[in-house]
Tab-separated table of C-alpha atoms in Angstrom:
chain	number	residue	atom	x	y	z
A	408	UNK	CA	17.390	14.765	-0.976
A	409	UNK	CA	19.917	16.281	-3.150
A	410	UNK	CA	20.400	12.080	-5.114
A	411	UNK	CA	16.652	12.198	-4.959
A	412	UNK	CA	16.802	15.624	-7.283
A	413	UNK	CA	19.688	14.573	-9.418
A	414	UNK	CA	18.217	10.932	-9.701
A	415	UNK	CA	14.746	12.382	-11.121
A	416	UNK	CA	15.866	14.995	-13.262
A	417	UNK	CA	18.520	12.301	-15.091
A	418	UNK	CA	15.674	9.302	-15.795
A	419	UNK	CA	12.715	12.646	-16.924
A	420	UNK	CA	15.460	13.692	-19.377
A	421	UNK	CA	16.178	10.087	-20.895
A	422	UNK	CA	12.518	9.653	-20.858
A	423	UNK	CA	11.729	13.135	-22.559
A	424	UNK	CA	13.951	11.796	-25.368
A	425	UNK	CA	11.678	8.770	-26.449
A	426	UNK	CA	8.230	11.623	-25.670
A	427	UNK	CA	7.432	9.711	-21.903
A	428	UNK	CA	6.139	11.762	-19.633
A	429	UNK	CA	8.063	12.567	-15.994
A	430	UNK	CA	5.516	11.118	-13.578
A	431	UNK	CA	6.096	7.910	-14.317
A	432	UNK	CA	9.518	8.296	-14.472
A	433	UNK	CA	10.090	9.670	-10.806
A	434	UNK	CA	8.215	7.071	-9.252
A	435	UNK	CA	10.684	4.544	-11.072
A	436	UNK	CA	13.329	6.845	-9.768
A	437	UNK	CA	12.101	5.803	-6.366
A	438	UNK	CA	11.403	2.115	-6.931
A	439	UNK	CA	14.871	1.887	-8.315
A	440	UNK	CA	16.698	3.907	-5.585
A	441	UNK	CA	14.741	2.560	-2.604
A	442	UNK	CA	15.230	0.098	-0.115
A	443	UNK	CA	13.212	-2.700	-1.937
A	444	UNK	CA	15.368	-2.513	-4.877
A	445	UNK	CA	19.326	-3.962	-4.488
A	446	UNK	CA	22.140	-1.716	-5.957
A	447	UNK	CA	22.094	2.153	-4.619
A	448	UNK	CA	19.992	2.931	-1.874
A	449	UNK	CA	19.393	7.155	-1.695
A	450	UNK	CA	17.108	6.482	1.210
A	451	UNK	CA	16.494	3.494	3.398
A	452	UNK	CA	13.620	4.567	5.367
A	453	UNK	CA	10.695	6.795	2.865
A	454	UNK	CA	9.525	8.268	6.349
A	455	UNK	CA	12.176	10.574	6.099
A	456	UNK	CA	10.682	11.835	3.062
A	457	UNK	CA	6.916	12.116	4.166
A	458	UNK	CA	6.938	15.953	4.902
A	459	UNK	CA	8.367	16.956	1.513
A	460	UNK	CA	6.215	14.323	-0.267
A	461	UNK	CA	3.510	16.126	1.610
A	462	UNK	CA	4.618	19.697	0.611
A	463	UNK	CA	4.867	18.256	-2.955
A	464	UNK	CA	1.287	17.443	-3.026
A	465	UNK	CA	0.043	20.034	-1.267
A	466	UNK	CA	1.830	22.435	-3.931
A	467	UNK	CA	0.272	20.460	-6.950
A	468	UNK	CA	-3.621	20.866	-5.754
A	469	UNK	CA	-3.079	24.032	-4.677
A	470	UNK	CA	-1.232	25.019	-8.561
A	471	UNK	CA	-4.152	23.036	-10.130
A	472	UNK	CA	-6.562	25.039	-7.794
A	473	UNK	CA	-4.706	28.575	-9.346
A	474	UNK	CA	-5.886	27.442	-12.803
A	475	UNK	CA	-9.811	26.278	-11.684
A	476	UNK	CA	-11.920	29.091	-12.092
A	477	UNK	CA	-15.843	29.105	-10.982
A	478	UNK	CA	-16.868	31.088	-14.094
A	479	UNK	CA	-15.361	27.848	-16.278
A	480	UNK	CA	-18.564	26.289	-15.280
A	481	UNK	CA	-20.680	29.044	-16.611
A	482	UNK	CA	-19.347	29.127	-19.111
A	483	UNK	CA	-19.205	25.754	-19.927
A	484	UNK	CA	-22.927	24.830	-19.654
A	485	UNK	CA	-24.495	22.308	-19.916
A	486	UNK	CA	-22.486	20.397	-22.361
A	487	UNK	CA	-19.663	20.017	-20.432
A	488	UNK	CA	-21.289	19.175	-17.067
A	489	UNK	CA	-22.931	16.364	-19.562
A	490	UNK	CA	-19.694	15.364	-20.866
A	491	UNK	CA	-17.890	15.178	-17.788
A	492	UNK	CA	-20.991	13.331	-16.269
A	493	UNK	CA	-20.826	11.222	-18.651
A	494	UNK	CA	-17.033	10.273	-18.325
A	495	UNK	CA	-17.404	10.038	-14.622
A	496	UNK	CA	-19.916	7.894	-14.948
A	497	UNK	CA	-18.769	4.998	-17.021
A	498	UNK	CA	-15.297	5.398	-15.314
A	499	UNK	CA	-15.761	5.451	-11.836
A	500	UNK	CA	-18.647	3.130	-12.160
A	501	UNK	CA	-16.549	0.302	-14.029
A	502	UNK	CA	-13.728	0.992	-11.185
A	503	UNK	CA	-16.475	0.672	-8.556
A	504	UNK	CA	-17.460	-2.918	-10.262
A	505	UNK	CA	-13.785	-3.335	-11.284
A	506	UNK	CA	-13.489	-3.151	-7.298
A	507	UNK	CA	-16.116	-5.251	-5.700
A	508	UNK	CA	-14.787	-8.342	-8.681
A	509	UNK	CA	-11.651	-8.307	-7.340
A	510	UNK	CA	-12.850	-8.682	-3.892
A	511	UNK	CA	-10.477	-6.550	-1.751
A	512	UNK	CA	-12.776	-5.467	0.622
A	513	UNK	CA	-15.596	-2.421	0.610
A	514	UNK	CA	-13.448	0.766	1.035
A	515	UNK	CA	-11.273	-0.938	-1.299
A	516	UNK	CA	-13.308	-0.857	-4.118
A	517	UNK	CA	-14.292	2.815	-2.830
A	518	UNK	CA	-10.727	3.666	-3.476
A	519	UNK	CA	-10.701	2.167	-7.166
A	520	UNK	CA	-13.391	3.473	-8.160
A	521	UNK	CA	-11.203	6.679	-7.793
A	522	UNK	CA	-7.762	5.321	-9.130
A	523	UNK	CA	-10.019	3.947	-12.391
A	524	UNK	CA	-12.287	6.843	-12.878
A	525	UNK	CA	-10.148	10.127	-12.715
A	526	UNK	CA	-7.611	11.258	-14.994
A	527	UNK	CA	-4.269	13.012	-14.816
A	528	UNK	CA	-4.820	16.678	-14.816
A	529	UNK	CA	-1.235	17.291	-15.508
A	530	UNK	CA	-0.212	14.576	-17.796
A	531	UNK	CA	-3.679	15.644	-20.061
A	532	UNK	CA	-2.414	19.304	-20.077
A	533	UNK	CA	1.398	18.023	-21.385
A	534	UNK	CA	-0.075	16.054	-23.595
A	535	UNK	CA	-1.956	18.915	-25.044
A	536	UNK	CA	1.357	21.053	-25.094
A	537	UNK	CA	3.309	18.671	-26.611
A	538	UNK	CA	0.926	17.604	-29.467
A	539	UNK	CA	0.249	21.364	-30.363
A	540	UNK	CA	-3.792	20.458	-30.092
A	541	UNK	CA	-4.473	23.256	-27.794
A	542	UNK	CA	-6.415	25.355	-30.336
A	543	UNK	CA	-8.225	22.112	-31.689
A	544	UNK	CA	-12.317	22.201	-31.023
A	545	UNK	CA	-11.988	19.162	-28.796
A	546	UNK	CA	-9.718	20.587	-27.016
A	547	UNK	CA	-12.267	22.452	-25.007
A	548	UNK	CA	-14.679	19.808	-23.793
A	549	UNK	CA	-11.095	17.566	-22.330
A	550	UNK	CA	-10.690	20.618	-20.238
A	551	UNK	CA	-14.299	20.875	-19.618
A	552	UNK	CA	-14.615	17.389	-18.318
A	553	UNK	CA	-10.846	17.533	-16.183
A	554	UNK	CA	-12.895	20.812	-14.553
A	555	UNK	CA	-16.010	18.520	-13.713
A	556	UNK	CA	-13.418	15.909	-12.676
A	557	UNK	CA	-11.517	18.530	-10.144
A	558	UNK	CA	-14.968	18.977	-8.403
A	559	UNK	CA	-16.047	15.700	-8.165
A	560	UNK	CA	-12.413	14.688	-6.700
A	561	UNK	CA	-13.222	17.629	-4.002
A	562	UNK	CA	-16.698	15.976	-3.110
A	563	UNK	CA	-15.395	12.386	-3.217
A	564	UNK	CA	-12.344	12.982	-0.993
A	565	UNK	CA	-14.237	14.796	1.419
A	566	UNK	CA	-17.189	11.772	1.720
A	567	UNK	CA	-14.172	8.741	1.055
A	568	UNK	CA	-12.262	10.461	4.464
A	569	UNK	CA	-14.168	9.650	7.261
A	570	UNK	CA	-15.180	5.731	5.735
A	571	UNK	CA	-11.080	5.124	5.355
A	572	UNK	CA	-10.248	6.998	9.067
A	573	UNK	CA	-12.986	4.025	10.598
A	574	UNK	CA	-16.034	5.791	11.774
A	575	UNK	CA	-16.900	3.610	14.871
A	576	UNK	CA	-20.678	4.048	13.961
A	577	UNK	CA	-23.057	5.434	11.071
A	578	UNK	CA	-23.952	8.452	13.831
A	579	UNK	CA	-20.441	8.599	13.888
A	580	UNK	CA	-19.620	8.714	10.230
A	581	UNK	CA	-22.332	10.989	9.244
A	582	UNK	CA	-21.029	13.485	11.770
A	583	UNK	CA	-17.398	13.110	10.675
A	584	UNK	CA	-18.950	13.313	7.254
A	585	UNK	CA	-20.986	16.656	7.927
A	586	UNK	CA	-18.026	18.353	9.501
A	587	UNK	CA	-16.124	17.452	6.376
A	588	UNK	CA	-18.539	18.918	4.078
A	589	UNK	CA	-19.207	22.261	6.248
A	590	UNK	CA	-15.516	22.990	6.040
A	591	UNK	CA	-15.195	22.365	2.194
A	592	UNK	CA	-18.921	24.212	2.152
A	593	UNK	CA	-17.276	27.273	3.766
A	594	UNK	CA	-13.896	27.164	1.917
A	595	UNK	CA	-16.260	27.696	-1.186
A	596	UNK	CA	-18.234	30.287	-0.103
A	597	UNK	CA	-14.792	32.036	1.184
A	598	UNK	CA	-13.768	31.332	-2.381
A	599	UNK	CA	-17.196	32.586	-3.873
A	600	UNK	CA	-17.837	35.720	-2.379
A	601	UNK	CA	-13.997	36.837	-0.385
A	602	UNK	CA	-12.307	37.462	-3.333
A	603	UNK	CA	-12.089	41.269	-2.931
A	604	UNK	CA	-10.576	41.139	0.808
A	605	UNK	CA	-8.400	38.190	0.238
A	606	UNK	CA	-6.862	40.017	-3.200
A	607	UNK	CA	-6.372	43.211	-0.693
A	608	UNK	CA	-4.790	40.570	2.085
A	609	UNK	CA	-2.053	39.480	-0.561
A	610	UNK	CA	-1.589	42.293	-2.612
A	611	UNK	CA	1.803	43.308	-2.859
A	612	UNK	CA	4.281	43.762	-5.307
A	613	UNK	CA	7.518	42.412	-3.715
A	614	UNK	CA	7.492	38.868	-5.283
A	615	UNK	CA	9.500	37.432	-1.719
A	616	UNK	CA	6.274	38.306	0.280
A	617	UNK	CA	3.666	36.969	-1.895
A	618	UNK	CA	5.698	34.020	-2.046
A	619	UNK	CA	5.751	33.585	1.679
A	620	UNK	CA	2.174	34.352	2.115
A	621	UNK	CA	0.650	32.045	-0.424
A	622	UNK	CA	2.767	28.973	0.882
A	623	UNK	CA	2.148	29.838	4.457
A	624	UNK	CA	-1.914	29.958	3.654
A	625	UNK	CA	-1.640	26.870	0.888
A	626	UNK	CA	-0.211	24.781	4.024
A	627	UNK	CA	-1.814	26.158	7.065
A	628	UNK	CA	-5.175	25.540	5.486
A	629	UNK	CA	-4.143	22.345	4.344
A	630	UNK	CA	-3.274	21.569	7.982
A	631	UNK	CA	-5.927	23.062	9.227
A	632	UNK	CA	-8.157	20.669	6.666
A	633	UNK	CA	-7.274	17.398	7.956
A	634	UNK	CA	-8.557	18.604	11.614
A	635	UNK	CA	-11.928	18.563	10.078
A	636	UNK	CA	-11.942	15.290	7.766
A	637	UNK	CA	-10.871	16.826	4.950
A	638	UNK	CA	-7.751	15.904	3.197
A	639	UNK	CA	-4.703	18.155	3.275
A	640	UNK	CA	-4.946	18.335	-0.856
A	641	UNK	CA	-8.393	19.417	-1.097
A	642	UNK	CA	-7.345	21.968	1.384
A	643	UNK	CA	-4.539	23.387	-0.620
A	644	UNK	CA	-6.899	23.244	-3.650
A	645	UNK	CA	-9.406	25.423	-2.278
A	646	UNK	CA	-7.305	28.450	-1.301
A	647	UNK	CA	-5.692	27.430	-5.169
A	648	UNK	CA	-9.397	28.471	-5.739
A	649	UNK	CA	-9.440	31.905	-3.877
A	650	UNK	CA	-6.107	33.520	-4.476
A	651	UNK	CA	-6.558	32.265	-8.749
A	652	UNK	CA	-9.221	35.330	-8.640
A	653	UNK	CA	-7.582	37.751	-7.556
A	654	UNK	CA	-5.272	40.462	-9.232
A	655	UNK	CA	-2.429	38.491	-7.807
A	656	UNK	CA	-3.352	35.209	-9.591
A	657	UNK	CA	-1.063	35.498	-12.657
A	658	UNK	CA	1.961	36.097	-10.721
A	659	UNK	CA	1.052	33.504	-8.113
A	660	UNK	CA	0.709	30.739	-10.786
A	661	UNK	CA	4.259	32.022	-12.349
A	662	UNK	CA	5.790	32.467	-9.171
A	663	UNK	CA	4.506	28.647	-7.370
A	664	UNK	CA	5.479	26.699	-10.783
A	665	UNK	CA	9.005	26.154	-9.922
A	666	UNK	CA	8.027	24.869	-6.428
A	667	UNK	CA	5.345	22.758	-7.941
A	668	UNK	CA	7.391	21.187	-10.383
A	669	UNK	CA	10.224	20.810	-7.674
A	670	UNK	CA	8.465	19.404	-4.678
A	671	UNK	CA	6.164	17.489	-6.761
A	672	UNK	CA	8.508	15.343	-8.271
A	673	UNK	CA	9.310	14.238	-4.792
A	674	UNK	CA	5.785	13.550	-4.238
A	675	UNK	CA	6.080	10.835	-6.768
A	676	UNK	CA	9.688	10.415	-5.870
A	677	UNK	CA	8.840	8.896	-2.988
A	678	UNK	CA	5.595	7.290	-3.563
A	679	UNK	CA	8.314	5.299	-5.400
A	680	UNK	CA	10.238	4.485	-2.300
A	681	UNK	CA	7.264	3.206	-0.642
A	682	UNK	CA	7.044	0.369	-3.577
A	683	UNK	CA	8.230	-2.986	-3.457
A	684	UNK	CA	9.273	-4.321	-7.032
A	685	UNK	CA	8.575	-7.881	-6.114
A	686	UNK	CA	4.900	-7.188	-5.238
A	687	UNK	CA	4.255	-5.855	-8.503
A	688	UNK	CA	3.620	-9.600	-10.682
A	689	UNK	CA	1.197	-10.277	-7.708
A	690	UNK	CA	-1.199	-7.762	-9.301
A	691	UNK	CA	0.056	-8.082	-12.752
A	692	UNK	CA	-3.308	-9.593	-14.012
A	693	UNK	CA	-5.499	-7.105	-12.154
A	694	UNK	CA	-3.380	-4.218	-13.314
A	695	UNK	CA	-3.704	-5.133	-16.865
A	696	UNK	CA	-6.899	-6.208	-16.630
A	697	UNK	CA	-7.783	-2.688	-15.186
A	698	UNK	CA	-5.766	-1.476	-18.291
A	699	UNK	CA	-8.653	-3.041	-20.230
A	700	UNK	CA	-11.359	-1.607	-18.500
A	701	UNK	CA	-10.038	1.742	-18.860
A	702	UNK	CA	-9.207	1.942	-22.657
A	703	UNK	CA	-12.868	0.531	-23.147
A	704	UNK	CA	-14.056	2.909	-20.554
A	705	UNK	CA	-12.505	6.136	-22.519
A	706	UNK	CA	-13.269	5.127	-25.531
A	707	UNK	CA	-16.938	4.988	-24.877
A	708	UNK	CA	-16.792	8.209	-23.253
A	709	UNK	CA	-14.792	10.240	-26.369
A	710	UNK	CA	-17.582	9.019	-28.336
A	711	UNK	CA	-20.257	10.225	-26.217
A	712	UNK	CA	-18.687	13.500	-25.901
A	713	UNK	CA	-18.198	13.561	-29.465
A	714	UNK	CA	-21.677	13.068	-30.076
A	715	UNK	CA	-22.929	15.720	-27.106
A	716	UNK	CA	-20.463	18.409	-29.065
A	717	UNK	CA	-21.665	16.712	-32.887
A	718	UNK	CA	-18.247	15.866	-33.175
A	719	UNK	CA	-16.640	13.245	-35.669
A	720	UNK	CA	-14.024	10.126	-34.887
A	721	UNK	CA	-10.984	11.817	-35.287
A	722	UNK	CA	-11.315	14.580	-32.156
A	723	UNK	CA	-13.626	11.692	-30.552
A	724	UNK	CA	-10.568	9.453	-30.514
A	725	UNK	CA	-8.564	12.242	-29.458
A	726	UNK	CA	-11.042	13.161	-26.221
A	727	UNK	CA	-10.521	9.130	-25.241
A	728	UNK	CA	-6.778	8.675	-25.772
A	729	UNK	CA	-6.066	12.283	-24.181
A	730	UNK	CA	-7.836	11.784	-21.042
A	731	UNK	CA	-6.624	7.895	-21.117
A	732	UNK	CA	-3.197	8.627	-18.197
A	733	UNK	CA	-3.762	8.401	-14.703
A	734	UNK	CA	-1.146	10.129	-12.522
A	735	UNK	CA	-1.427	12.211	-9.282
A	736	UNK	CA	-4.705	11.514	-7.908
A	737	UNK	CA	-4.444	8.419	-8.056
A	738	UNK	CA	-1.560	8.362	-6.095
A	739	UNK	CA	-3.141	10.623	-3.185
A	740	UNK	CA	-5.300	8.097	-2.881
A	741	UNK	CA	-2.680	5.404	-2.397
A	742	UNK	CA	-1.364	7.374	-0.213
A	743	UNK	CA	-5.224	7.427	1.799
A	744	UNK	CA	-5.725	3.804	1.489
A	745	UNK	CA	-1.630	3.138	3.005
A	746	UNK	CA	-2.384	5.438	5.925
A	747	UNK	CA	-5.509	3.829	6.477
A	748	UNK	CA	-4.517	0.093	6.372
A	749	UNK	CA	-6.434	-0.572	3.710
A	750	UNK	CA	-5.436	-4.259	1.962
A	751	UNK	CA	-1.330	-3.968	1.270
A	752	UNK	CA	-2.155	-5.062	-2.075
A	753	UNK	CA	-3.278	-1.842	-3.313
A	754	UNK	CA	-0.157	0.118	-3.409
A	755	UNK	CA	1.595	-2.183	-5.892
A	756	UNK	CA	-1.570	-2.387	-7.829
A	757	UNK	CA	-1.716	1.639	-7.831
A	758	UNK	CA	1.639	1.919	-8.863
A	759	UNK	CA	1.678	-0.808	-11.886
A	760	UNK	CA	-1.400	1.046	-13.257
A	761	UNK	CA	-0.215	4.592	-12.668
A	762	UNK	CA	2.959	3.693	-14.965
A	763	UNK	CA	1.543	1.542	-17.108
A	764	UNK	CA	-1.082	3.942	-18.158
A	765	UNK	CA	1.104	7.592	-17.815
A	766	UNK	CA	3.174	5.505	-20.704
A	767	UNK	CA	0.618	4.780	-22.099
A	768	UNK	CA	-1.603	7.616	-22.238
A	769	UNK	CA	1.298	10.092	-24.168
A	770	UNK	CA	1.935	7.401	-26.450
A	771	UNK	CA	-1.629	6.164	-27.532
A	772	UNK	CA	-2.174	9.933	-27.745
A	773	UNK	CA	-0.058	11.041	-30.284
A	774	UNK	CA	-1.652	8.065	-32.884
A	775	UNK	CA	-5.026	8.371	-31.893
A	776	UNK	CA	-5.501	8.707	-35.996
A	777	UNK	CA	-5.536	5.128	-35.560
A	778	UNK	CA	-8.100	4.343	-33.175
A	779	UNK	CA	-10.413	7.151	-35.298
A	780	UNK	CA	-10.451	4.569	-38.373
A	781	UNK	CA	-12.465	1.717	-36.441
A	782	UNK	CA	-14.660	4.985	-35.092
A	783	UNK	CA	-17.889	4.920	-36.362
A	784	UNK	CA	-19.826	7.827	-38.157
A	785	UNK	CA	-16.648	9.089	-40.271
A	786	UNK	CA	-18.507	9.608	-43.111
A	787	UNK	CA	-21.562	11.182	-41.859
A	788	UNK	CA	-19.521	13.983	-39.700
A	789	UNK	CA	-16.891	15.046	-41.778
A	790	UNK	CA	-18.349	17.786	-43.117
A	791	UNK	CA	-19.471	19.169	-39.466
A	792	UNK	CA	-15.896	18.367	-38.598
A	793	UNK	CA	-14.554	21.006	-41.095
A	794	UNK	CA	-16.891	23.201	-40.705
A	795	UNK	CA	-16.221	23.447	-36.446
């Protein structure tokens, strides 16, 4: 555990040098380390890692749940349910088509239609950081649509759970279905209208206790989630949900980063581990070809935001290349479609696109002034542009 660590933190500072983001750079950690790979082997079996990669995940939905808020879609409106429809739309619908080409299988394409059509929550914020374009105009529909993103992930886990476990029967499957959705439907309503008890229930000001009590509750609920179809994540992104409310929120979110940065870089640590180097050319042409679809995808989608906010090429070339990495949920659902025994190619195909595209992403990012040349409608918005 203690390589694992070391190994991760030396390749995300290397990386940090050239501006590459650390996801991709802990899963390589793994791959490199693992027991596919010759040279060092940290750990032989990834089993032995599966219930800190499971605390790591747990502890990222449940962070990214802390910084969700309910009135975000208020205030919103209807722009940004439009612009996130939008990109959800022309993403996961190419990865649904993107799916059924390759011809995997049904569920298979179910998956990709996730892996294709959600983006990186936490590679879009970093990206953000480290480009100082938080206080830019377009900065505010990319966090609109990764908000319309979080609740369609919640919704699509939730239905995608019972078709992966093998429903024996539709009656079956609607029934694991409806017990997934009455748990996430409660959750909400928990998180909707028990703010004011659960605030009192973790009030305290000795920073050990509330530390104790949000983890316990983050993973008992997550525990208690996959008893009722729904996956452990969502779980730990709903009670995210409740405690980010309450007067406790700020200190929660300051007090769970550490964790979350720690046991999440196991998460992709060992998602690493799990990853066969030699099984990666096998879906080199699918990967890359997936590659395609997304860049086309985004950029369709920064224009139609662009054009839903009156915005010109340069911040619509920054909405596409921003929102361009995929990272952590498409790894939970690698993680699904393994434990299911879903077609072994989809791992290695999950992994080559995550990395390709974190790269990617950051990179593509930061000269997005290119991409806003070969925009159209420069000349015709410019003067909206300065005046926003």
């Amino acid at each position: 555990m203690g390589g694992a660590f070391l190994a991760a933190a030396v390749l995300a500072r290397l990386g940090g040098r050239i501006g590459l983001p650390t996801i991709p750079l802990f899963i390589l950690a793994g791959i490199l380390l693992g027991p596919h790979t010759p040279g060092v082997v940290l750990v032989s079996d990834p089993h032995d890692m599966e219930m800190l990669s499971a605390l790591g995940l747990v502890l990222l939905l449940f962070y990214l749940g802390l910084e969700f808020h309910l009135d975000d879609l208020k205030a919103g409106g209807r722009r940004m349910a439009l612009a996130g429809g939008t990109y959800l739309a022309l993403n996961v619908g190419a990865g649904l088509a993107f799916g059924f080409a390759l011809g995997w299988g049904t569920s298979e394409a179910l998956v990709l239609a996730g892996v294709l059509g959600i983006s990186s929550s936490a590679i879009v914020t970093k990206v953000l950081v480290d480009t100082g374009r938080l206080g830019n105009p377009e900065t505010k529909p990319i966090l609109g649509i990764i908000v319309v993103e979080d609740i369609f992930l919640a919704l699509y886990l939730a239905a995608l759970q019972p078709i992966l476990s093998g429903a024996d029967s539709l009656s079956s499957a609607v029934l694991d279905a409806g017990k997934a959705f009455g748990f996430l439907l409660l959750l909400a309503l928990v998180a909707r209208f028990g703010t004011r008890v659960i605030g009192r229930l973790f009030s305290t000001r000795d920073d050990e206790l509330l530390v104790i009590s949000f983890l316990g509750a983050a993973v008992f609920v997550a525990g208690v989630s996959e008893w009722f179809g729904v996956a452990d994540a969502i779980g730990a992104f709903m009670v995210g949900l409740m405690l980010g409310s309450t007067a406790s929120g700020a200190r929660i979110r300051k007090l769970v980063h550490p964790l979350r940065d720690a046991f999440g870089a196991i998460f992709f640590f060992a998602f690493g581990l799990s990853i066969d180097p030699g099984d990666l050319p096998t879906v080199l042409w699918p990967v890359l070809a997936a590659v395609a679809v997304t860049l086309a995808m985004n950029v369709l989608a920064g224009l139609g935001a662009a054009r839903v906010y009156a915005f010109g090429p340069g911040p619509a070339a920054n909405i596409a290349t921003t929102l361009l990495a995929r990272g952590e949920f498409a790894l939970i659902l690698a993680t699904m479609a393994a434990a299911a025994g879903l077609d072994a190619r989809l791992s290695p195909f999950i992994a080559g696109y995550v990395l390709l595209l974190a790269v990617l992403g950051p990179l593509t990012a930061v000269r997005s002034h290119w991409l806003a040349r070969i925009l159209p409608g420069r000349r015709e918005t410019r003067v909206s542009e300065l005046v926003g």
